[in-house]
């Protein structure tokens, strides 16, 4: 009997468990049908789908046993698929469940959230889509309030098919005008043809979400049904799945090129902060690009200038949180990575064309304390045969550190020094901080006196001028969103330029930075200074190291405009220089936001003199390439701390391939000008500089293509080889355009380098030695005097004999490096103008020459001429990959005596030519 009763008990328990399982499977299948209806319904012409969740109260706390089981089902998910329900604050289990969320602790502090949304959670309900003048629109409504303060119960959704590869969605409050980003100087864009759209869209009605697929393969690009949409006055949240874990962008941060998706977060809030991990830095670029693992790619841009936090998780998925503004979302479908960046730049603007001289070497230091010190530095550079185009001064020049002045004692002859530089073919740039000293006696400092009269400064919440503190002491901050401020800024620059004819301006401290929190008087309490949610920022508060969030600007509060301060200053400075000088402006900015490449170059701030910072400068430069800022570089040899000879050599070698090349140093550090090192180190640096200067015609042509076609200059390997799995993750090497592969040494004591060569033939730029790669790493010699650079087969690189300045080098003979493909073909081009005039491409005032190699000859084809190439000649060429010794060489039909051929490397070198670059020429070799 005892055994029988035990058996009965066991059977009863099994039956009970089985009934629960059947009930759970029934519930699970009901939800699975909903999910599948989102993913599997074919979409014809963007049909508005109503995927109604009949259990939309199920996410609320329930007391019944069935309710507990239902919640258990909805809370049963893989930890990496959890979306945080307590992002805004730390919650107890009771508080979490009161939100209708799931609570399930896990071991370890970092990782998946303990409080997370169930698989179904109440949110907005979508009404029908109706046509608008720009696309389609719908109203979203909430039946119940969210857990956020001042949430917005009705939203206006607009869906705009901007182009075949660009979908634009906005979510706004229809009852109240909220701040929306308007990028400065943008021209209205005409709507492009969307007949062959690369995407399809689907909508889940309740709770609202949308899915964007790639039409060609039905891959899900975005799926916002994975977590609820939240929209309150100061907290906007949108989550999406990701098509792969290969995500780049969301700058500016000290990261590798591929972002870490293992439960990390990135805050976009501009801050004066030396680059280091897990910190918000100088710029904000709310754009990311995803490699889809089969050579395809897409990108997403959230046009929002408020503080933004992006949570990344290994699902893979991400969550946007913005603490103001609207959700203004662009989705770029590529289909390849280069097309994604081009589509992004069609929204934010193509980059400006820099002056040719700005591609030369720049030298700066905080600590060149007099004009004579500055003169000696430039003289010693040229005496040691180092190219130097642009001499800089940091704030040492300014009288009492006030901008638009110069010290009468230490820099009394600054105008004369600048003229001396100009006579030597050099240029001169100095620093210009935005903070205007407010404590000079009235009538003694015109920038402040005039600014006061013209009402150009940012105000505090009570309407008085906000006073912060920067280098000159108490300072006022210009409001560059005010047209009158931009005119005043131009007037200040014009007046200063009439005394000191600077060639460009370096706008620093423009996050804006301040040495006091908010203002010298503090900031008022309130939701702008202390919002319900503050993203993780250095200092813990939004006003840390900057202005009060409640500060008033012409367009809106500083709370909304902070991240755009550097962009608006760059716009004003670029415009002023253009009008004052009548030539192509050069502006270098530290702070940045989407679109700054139209007006300015960027440098990566106060990097330290160490090997790690050398290595991370590559992904920093490559990220800015993705953001539409091709003219970018890091402070060579490091700004903070003392460099070493070896580090400085390796940094000069890498820096020779930053599009913007400047050595800059802090006051208290050991000197790091190239001429102070030993002879071997100097020779290595000189070699790198001369290689750069020889390549400037090629670099200038690349920047032309960036300006006119949104091509990248410093290019990640994945952009050029998107279908090559090995190229997807590389950020220790990079390309110039599609032709040059740069493989620098990034570790101390290394004299050989494992470099990845994508599939194809690559030739050493130094001697033409070929490397036939199947897509593999090769061990290359890398002694201290060498940086490995390889030319890709099928490409022709236009070069010019180097000189100590670009003024001189631009007059020198050209030569071509021709890297033949296996079939004996190659192609290249040259863009050439006077290097300094405005809008030369737009006005047709330039030369453009195509070079084609094939059938044992190189031919030039000048497609456009304007006189800029007159008097310039082709002095020679080197052809890589010539299979056998030529019997003879002809230049325009005449035999050439000066040619050599190396059988070991298969390189033909032709010298002593003088073929006019403005005419068609042909160089042939007979095999």
mmCIF file with all atom_site columns, C-alpha atoms in Angstrom, residues 200-312:
data_model
loop_
_atom_site.group_PDB
_atom_site.id
_atom_site.type_symbol
_atom_site.label_atom_id
_atom_site.label_alt_id
_atom_site.label_comp_id
_atom_site.label_asym_id
_atom_site.label_entity_id
_atom_site.label_seq_id
_atom_site.pdbx_PDB_ins_code
_atom_site.Cartn_x
_atom_site.Cartn_y
_atom_site.Cartn_z
_atom_site.occupancy
_atom_site.B_iso_or_equiv
_atom_site.pdbx_formal_charge
_atom_site.auth_seq_id
_atom_site.auth_comp_id
_atom_site.auth_asym_id
_atom_site.auth_atom_id
_atom_site.pdbx_PDB_model_num
ATOM 1   C CA . UNK A 1 200 ? 10.353 47.828 -46.764 1.00 0.00 ? 200 UNK A CA 1
ATOM 2   C CA . UNK A 1 201 ? 8.601  48.953 -43.593 1.00 0.00 ? 201 UNK A CA 1
ATOM 3   C CA . UNK A 1 202 ? 6.122  47.217 -41.321 1.00 0.00 ? 202 UNK A CA 1
ATOM 4   C CA . UNK A 1 203 ? 4.269  48.561 -38.311 1.00 0.00 ? 203 UNK A CA 1
ATOM 5   C CA . UNK A 1 204 ? 3.040  46.907 -35.162 1.00 0.00 ? 204 UNK A CA 1
ATOM 6   C CA . UNK A 1 205 ? -0.027 48.752 -34.014 1.00 0.00 ? 205 UNK A CA 1
ATOM 7   C CA . UNK A 1 206 ? -0.300 47.927 -30.324 1.00 0.00 ? 206 UNK A CA 1
ATOM 8   C CA . UNK A 1 207 ? 2.115  48.374 -28.696 1.00 0.00 ? 207 UNK A CA 1
ATOM 9   C CA . UNK A 1 208 ? 3.597  50.518 -31.466 1.00 0.00 ? 208 UNK A CA 1
ATOM 10  C CA . UNK A 1 209 ? 6.796  49.519 -33.149 1.00 0.00 ? 209 UNK A CA 1
ATOM 11  C CA . UNK A 1 210 ? 8.235  49.453 -36.640 1.00 0.00 ? 210 UNK A CA 1
ATOM 12  C CA . UNK A 1 211 ? 10.418 47.081 -38.602 1.00 0.00 ? 211 UNK A CA 1
ATOM 13  C CA . UNK A 1 212 ? 12.660 48.057 -41.495 1.00 0.00 ? 212 UNK A CA 1
ATOM 14  C CA . UNK A 1 213 ? 13.902 45.320 -43.772 1.00 0.00 ? 213 UNK A CA 1
ATOM 15  C CA . UNK A 1 214 ? 16.351 45.219 -46.627 1.00 0.00 ? 214 UNK A CA 1
ATOM 16  C CA . UNK A 1 215 ? 14.187 44.515 -49.649 1.00 0.00 ? 215 UNK A CA 1
ATOM 17  C CA . UNK A 1 216 ? 16.797 42.417 -51.469 1.00 0.00 ? 216 UNK A CA 1
ATOM 18  C CA . UNK A 1 217 ? 17.080 39.721 -48.788 1.00 0.00 ? 217 UNK A CA 1
ATOM 19  C CA . UNK A 1 218 ? 14.359 40.533 -46.179 1.00 0.00 ? 218 UNK A CA 1
ATOM 20  C CA . UNK A 1 219 ? 17.005 41.036 -43.494 1.00 0.00 ? 219 UNK A CA 1
ATOM 21  C CA . UNK A 1 220 ? 15.702 42.975 -40.512 1.00 0.00 ? 220 UNK A CA 1
ATOM 22  C CA . UNK A 1 221 ? 17.677 46.245 -40.289 1.00 0.00 ? 221 UNK A CA 1
ATOM 23  C CA . UNK A 1 222 ? 15.719 47.770 -37.424 1.00 0.00 ? 222 UNK A CA 1
ATOM 24  C CA . UNK A 1 223 ? 13.080 46.249 -35.174 1.00 0.00 ? 223 UNK A CA 1
ATOM 25  C CA . UNK A 1 224 ? 11.772 48.586 -32.476 1.00 0.00 ? 224 UNK A CA 1
ATOM 26  C CA . UNK A 1 225 ? 9.134  46.124 -31.244 1.00 0.00 ? 225 UNK A CA 1
ATOM 27  C CA . UNK A 1 226 ? 11.797 44.516 -29.012 1.00 0.00 ? 226 UNK A CA 1
ATOM 28  C CA . UNK A 1 227 ? 11.177 47.079 -26.235 1.00 0.00 ? 227 UNK A CA 1
ATOM 29  C CA . UNK A 1 228 ? 8.685  49.880 -25.587 1.00 0.00 ? 228 UNK A CA 1
ATOM 30  C CA . UNK A 1 229 ? 8.878  53.386 -27.019 1.00 0.00 ? 229 UNK A CA 1
ATOM 31  C CA . UNK A 1 230 ? 8.969  55.962 -24.201 1.00 0.00 ? 230 UNK A CA 1
ATOM 32  C CA . UNK A 1 231 ? 8.455  59.678 -24.792 1.00 0.00 ? 231 UNK A CA 1
ATOM 33  C CA . UNK A 1 232 ? 8.289  62.174 -21.951 1.00 0.00 ? 232 UNK A CA 1
ATOM 34  C CA . UNK A 1 233 ? 9.371  65.785 -21.696 1.00 0.00 ? 233 UNK A CA 1
ATOM 35  C CA . UNK A 1 234 ? 12.952 64.930 -20.705 1.00 0.00 ? 234 UNK A CA 1
ATOM 36  C CA . UNK A 1 235 ? 13.298 61.254 -21.510 1.00 0.00 ? 235 UNK A CA 1
ATOM 37  C CA . UNK A 1 236 ? 12.914 59.733 -24.985 1.00 0.00 ? 236 UNK A CA 1
ATOM 38  C CA . UNK A 1 237 ? 13.744 56.049 -25.413 1.00 0.00 ? 237 UNK A CA 1
ATOM 39  C CA . UNK A 1 238 ? 13.794 53.840 -28.492 1.00 0.00 ? 238 UNK A CA 1
ATOM 40  C CA . UNK A 1 239 ? 15.297 50.363 -28.725 1.00 0.00 ? 239 UNK A CA 1
ATOM 41  C CA . UNK A 1 240 ? 16.095 48.268 -31.766 1.00 0.00 ? 240 UNK A CA 1
ATOM 42  C CA . UNK A 1 241 ? 17.629 44.969 -32.661 1.00 0.00 ? 241 UNK A CA 1
ATOM 43  C CA . UNK A 1 242 ? 20.829 45.077 -34.730 1.00 0.00 ? 242 UNK A CA 1
ATOM 44  C CA . UNK A 1 243 ? 21.516 43.065 -37.860 1.00 0.00 ? 243 UNK A CA 1
ATOM 45  C CA . UNK A 1 244 ? 24.984 42.101 -36.610 1.00 0.00 ? 244 UNK A CA 1
ATOM 46  C CA . UNK A 1 245 ? 27.485 42.806 -33.846 1.00 0.00 ? 245 UNK A CA 1
ATOM 47  C CA . UNK A 1 246 ? 29.799 44.738 -36.189 1.00 0.00 ? 246 UNK A CA 1
ATOM 48  C CA . UNK A 1 247 ? 28.886 48.297 -35.182 1.00 0.00 ? 247 UNK A CA 1
ATOM 49  C CA . UNK A 1 248 ? 31.005 51.451 -35.542 1.00 0.00 ? 248 UNK A CA 1
ATOM 50  C CA . UNK A 1 249 ? 30.369 55.129 -34.841 1.00 0.00 ? 249 UNK A CA 1
ATOM 51  C CA . UNK A 1 250 ? 28.578 56.907 -31.979 1.00 0.00 ? 250 UNK A CA 1
ATOM 52  C CA . UNK A 1 251 ? 31.591 59.145 -31.350 1.00 0.00 ? 251 UNK A CA 1
ATOM 53  C CA . UNK A 1 252 ? 33.473 60.782 -29.893 1.00 0.00 ? 252 UNK A CA 1
ATOM 54  C CA . UNK A 1 253 ? 34.869 58.110 -27.593 1.00 0.00 ? 253 UNK A CA 1
ATOM 55  C CA . UNK A 1 254 ? 38.175 56.412 -26.862 1.00 0.00 ? 254 UNK A CA 1
ATOM 56  C CA . UNK A 1 255 ? 37.306 53.050 -28.405 1.00 0.00 ? 255 UNK A CA 1
ATOM 57  C CA . UNK A 1 256 ? 38.306 50.612 -31.066 1.00 0.00 ? 256 UNK A CA 1
ATOM 58  C CA . UNK A 1 257 ? 36.647 51.005 -34.458 1.00 0.00 ? 257 UNK A CA 1
ATOM 59  C CA . UNK A 1 258 ? 34.194 48.236 -33.629 1.00 0.00 ? 258 UNK A CA 1
ATOM 60  C CA . UNK A 1 259 ? 32.158 49.034 -30.534 1.00 0.00 ? 259 UNK A CA 1
ATOM 61  C CA . UNK A 1 260 ? 31.922 46.689 -27.563 1.00 0.00 ? 260 UNK A CA 1
ATOM 62  C CA . UNK A 1 261 ? 28.340 45.391 -27.348 1.00 0.00 ? 261 UNK A CA 1
ATOM 63  C CA . UNK A 1 262 ? 28.826 43.593 -24.037 1.00 0.00 ? 262 UNK A CA 1
ATOM 64  C CA . UNK A 1 263 ? 26.432 45.709 -21.933 1.00 0.00 ? 263 UNK A CA 1
ATOM 65  C CA . UNK A 1 264 ? 28.223 48.988 -22.504 1.00 0.00 ? 264 UNK A CA 1
ATOM 66  C CA . UNK A 1 265 ? 26.910 52.519 -22.760 1.00 0.00 ? 265 UNK A CA 1
ATOM 67  C CA . UNK A 1 266 ? 28.176 55.556 -24.637 1.00 0.00 ? 266 UNK A CA 1
ATOM 68  C CA . UNK A 1 267 ? 27.213 59.115 -23.718 1.00 0.00 ? 267 UNK A CA 1
ATOM 69  C CA . UNK A 1 268 ? 27.169 61.883 -26.310 1.00 0.00 ? 268 UNK A CA 1
ATOM 70  C CA . UNK A 1 269 ? 27.734 65.097 -24.372 1.00 0.00 ? 269 UNK A CA 1
ATOM 71  C CA . UNK A 1 270 ? 30.555 67.401 -25.432 1.00 0.00 ? 270 UNK A CA 1
ATOM 72  C CA . UNK A 1 271 ? 33.141 67.790 -22.708 1.00 0.00 ? 271 UNK A CA 1
ATOM 73  C CA . UNK A 1 272 ? 36.652 69.169 -22.319 1.00 0.00 ? 272 UNK A CA 1
ATOM 74  C CA . UNK A 1 273 ? 38.136 65.798 -21.387 1.00 0.00 ? 273 UNK A CA 1
ATOM 75  C CA . UNK A 1 274 ? 41.465 64.257 -22.364 1.00 0.00 ? 274 UNK A CA 1
ATOM 76  C CA . UNK A 1 275 ? 40.806 61.012 -24.258 1.00 0.00 ? 275 UNK A CA 1
ATOM 77  C CA . UNK A 1 276 ? 40.432 57.959 -22.065 1.00 0.00 ? 276 UNK A CA 1
ATOM 78  C CA . UNK A 1 277 ? 38.073 55.004 -21.867 1.00 0.00 ? 277 UNK A CA 1
ATOM 79  C CA . UNK A 1 278 ? 34.488 55.227 -20.610 1.00 0.00 ? 278 UNK A CA 1
ATOM 80  C CA . UNK A 1 279 ? 34.253 59.015 -20.868 1.00 0.00 ? 279 UNK A CA 1
ATOM 81  C CA . UNK A 1 280 ? 32.252 61.455 -22.940 1.00 0.00 ? 280 UNK A CA 1
ATOM 82  C CA . UNK A 1 281 ? 34.749 63.454 -24.982 1.00 0.00 ? 281 UNK A CA 1
ATOM 83  C CA . UNK A 1 282 ? 34.768 66.610 -27.098 1.00 0.00 ? 282 UNK A CA 1
ATOM 84  C CA . UNK A 1 283 ? 32.301 65.698 -29.848 1.00 0.00 ? 283 UNK A CA 1
ATOM 85  C CA . UNK A 1 284 ? 28.881 64.138 -30.406 1.00 0.00 ? 284 UNK A CA 1
ATOM 86  C CA . UNK A 1 285 ? 28.010 62.167 -33.532 1.00 0.00 ? 285 UNK A CA 1
ATOM 87  C CA . UNK A 1 286 ? 24.776 60.167 -33.056 1.00 0.00 ? 286 UNK A CA 1
ATOM 88  C CA . UNK A 1 287 ? 25.366 58.000 -36.110 1.00 0.00 ? 287 UNK A CA 1
ATOM 89  C CA . UNK A 1 288 ? 26.315 54.354 -36.402 1.00 0.00 ? 288 UNK A CA 1
ATOM 90  C CA . UNK A 1 289 ? 27.107 51.992 -39.258 1.00 0.00 ? 289 UNK A CA 1
ATOM 91  C CA . UNK A 1 290 ? 26.503 48.238 -39.145 1.00 0.00 ? 290 UNK A CA 1
ATOM 92  C CA . UNK A 1 291 ? 28.392 45.722 -41.261 1.00 0.00 ? 291 UNK A CA 1
ATOM 93  C CA . UNK A 1 292 ? 25.904 42.994 -42.100 1.00 0.00 ? 292 UNK A CA 1
ATOM 94  C CA . UNK A 1 293 ? 28.557 40.280 -42.454 1.00 0.00 ? 293 UNK A CA 1
ATOM 95  C CA . UNK A 1 294 ? 27.982 39.627 -46.164 1.00 0.00 ? 294 UNK A CA 1
ATOM 96  C CA . UNK A 1 295 ? 29.452 42.836 -47.561 1.00 0.00 ? 295 UNK A CA 1
ATOM 97  C CA . UNK A 1 296 ? 26.256 44.840 -47.108 1.00 0.00 ? 296 UNK A CA 1
ATOM 98  C CA . UNK A 1 297 ? 25.934 47.668 -44.608 1.00 0.00 ? 297 UNK A CA 1
ATOM 99  C CA . UNK A 1 298 ? 23.459 50.186 -43.265 1.00 0.00 ? 298 UNK A CA 1
ATOM 100 C CA . UNK A 1 299 ? 23.556 53.205 -40.975 1.00 0.00 ? 299 UNK A CA 1
ATOM 101 C CA . UNK A 1 300 ? 21.293 55.062 -38.572 1.00 0.00 ? 300 UNK A CA 1
ATOM 102 C CA . UNK A 1 301 ? 21.414 58.745 -37.567 1.00 0.00 ? 301 UNK A CA 1
ATOM 103 C CA . UNK A 1 302 ? 19.461 60.267 -34.694 1.00 0.00 ? 302 UNK A CA 1
ATOM 104 C CA . UNK A 1 303 ? 19.355 64.012 -35.340 1.00 0.00 ? 303 UNK A CA 1
ATOM 105 C CA . UNK A 1 304 ? 19.207 65.144 -31.724 1.00 0.00 ? 304 UNK A CA 1
ATOM 106 C CA . UNK A 1 305 ? 21.595 67.567 -29.996 1.00 0.00 ? 305 UNK A CA 1
ATOM 107 C CA . UNK A 1 306 ? 20.493 66.929 -26.416 1.00 0.00 ? 306 UNK A CA 1
ATOM 108 C CA . UNK A 1 307 ? 22.482 64.675 -24.132 1.00 0.00 ? 307 UNK A CA 1
ATOM 109 C CA . UNK A 1 308 ? 22.156 61.186 -25.586 1.00 0.00 ? 308 UNK A CA 1
ATOM 110 C CA . UNK A 1 309 ? 23.060 57.843 -24.105 1.00 0.00 ? 309 UNK A CA 1
ATOM 111 C CA . UNK A 1 310 ? 23.287 54.708 -26.201 1.00 0.00 ? 310 UNK A CA 1
ATOM 112 C CA . UNK A 1 311 ? 23.115 51.324 -24.504 1.00 0.00 ? 311 UNK A CA 1
ATOM 113 C CA . UNK A 1 312 ? 24.688 48.426 -26.416 1.00 0.00 ? 312 UNK A CA 1
#
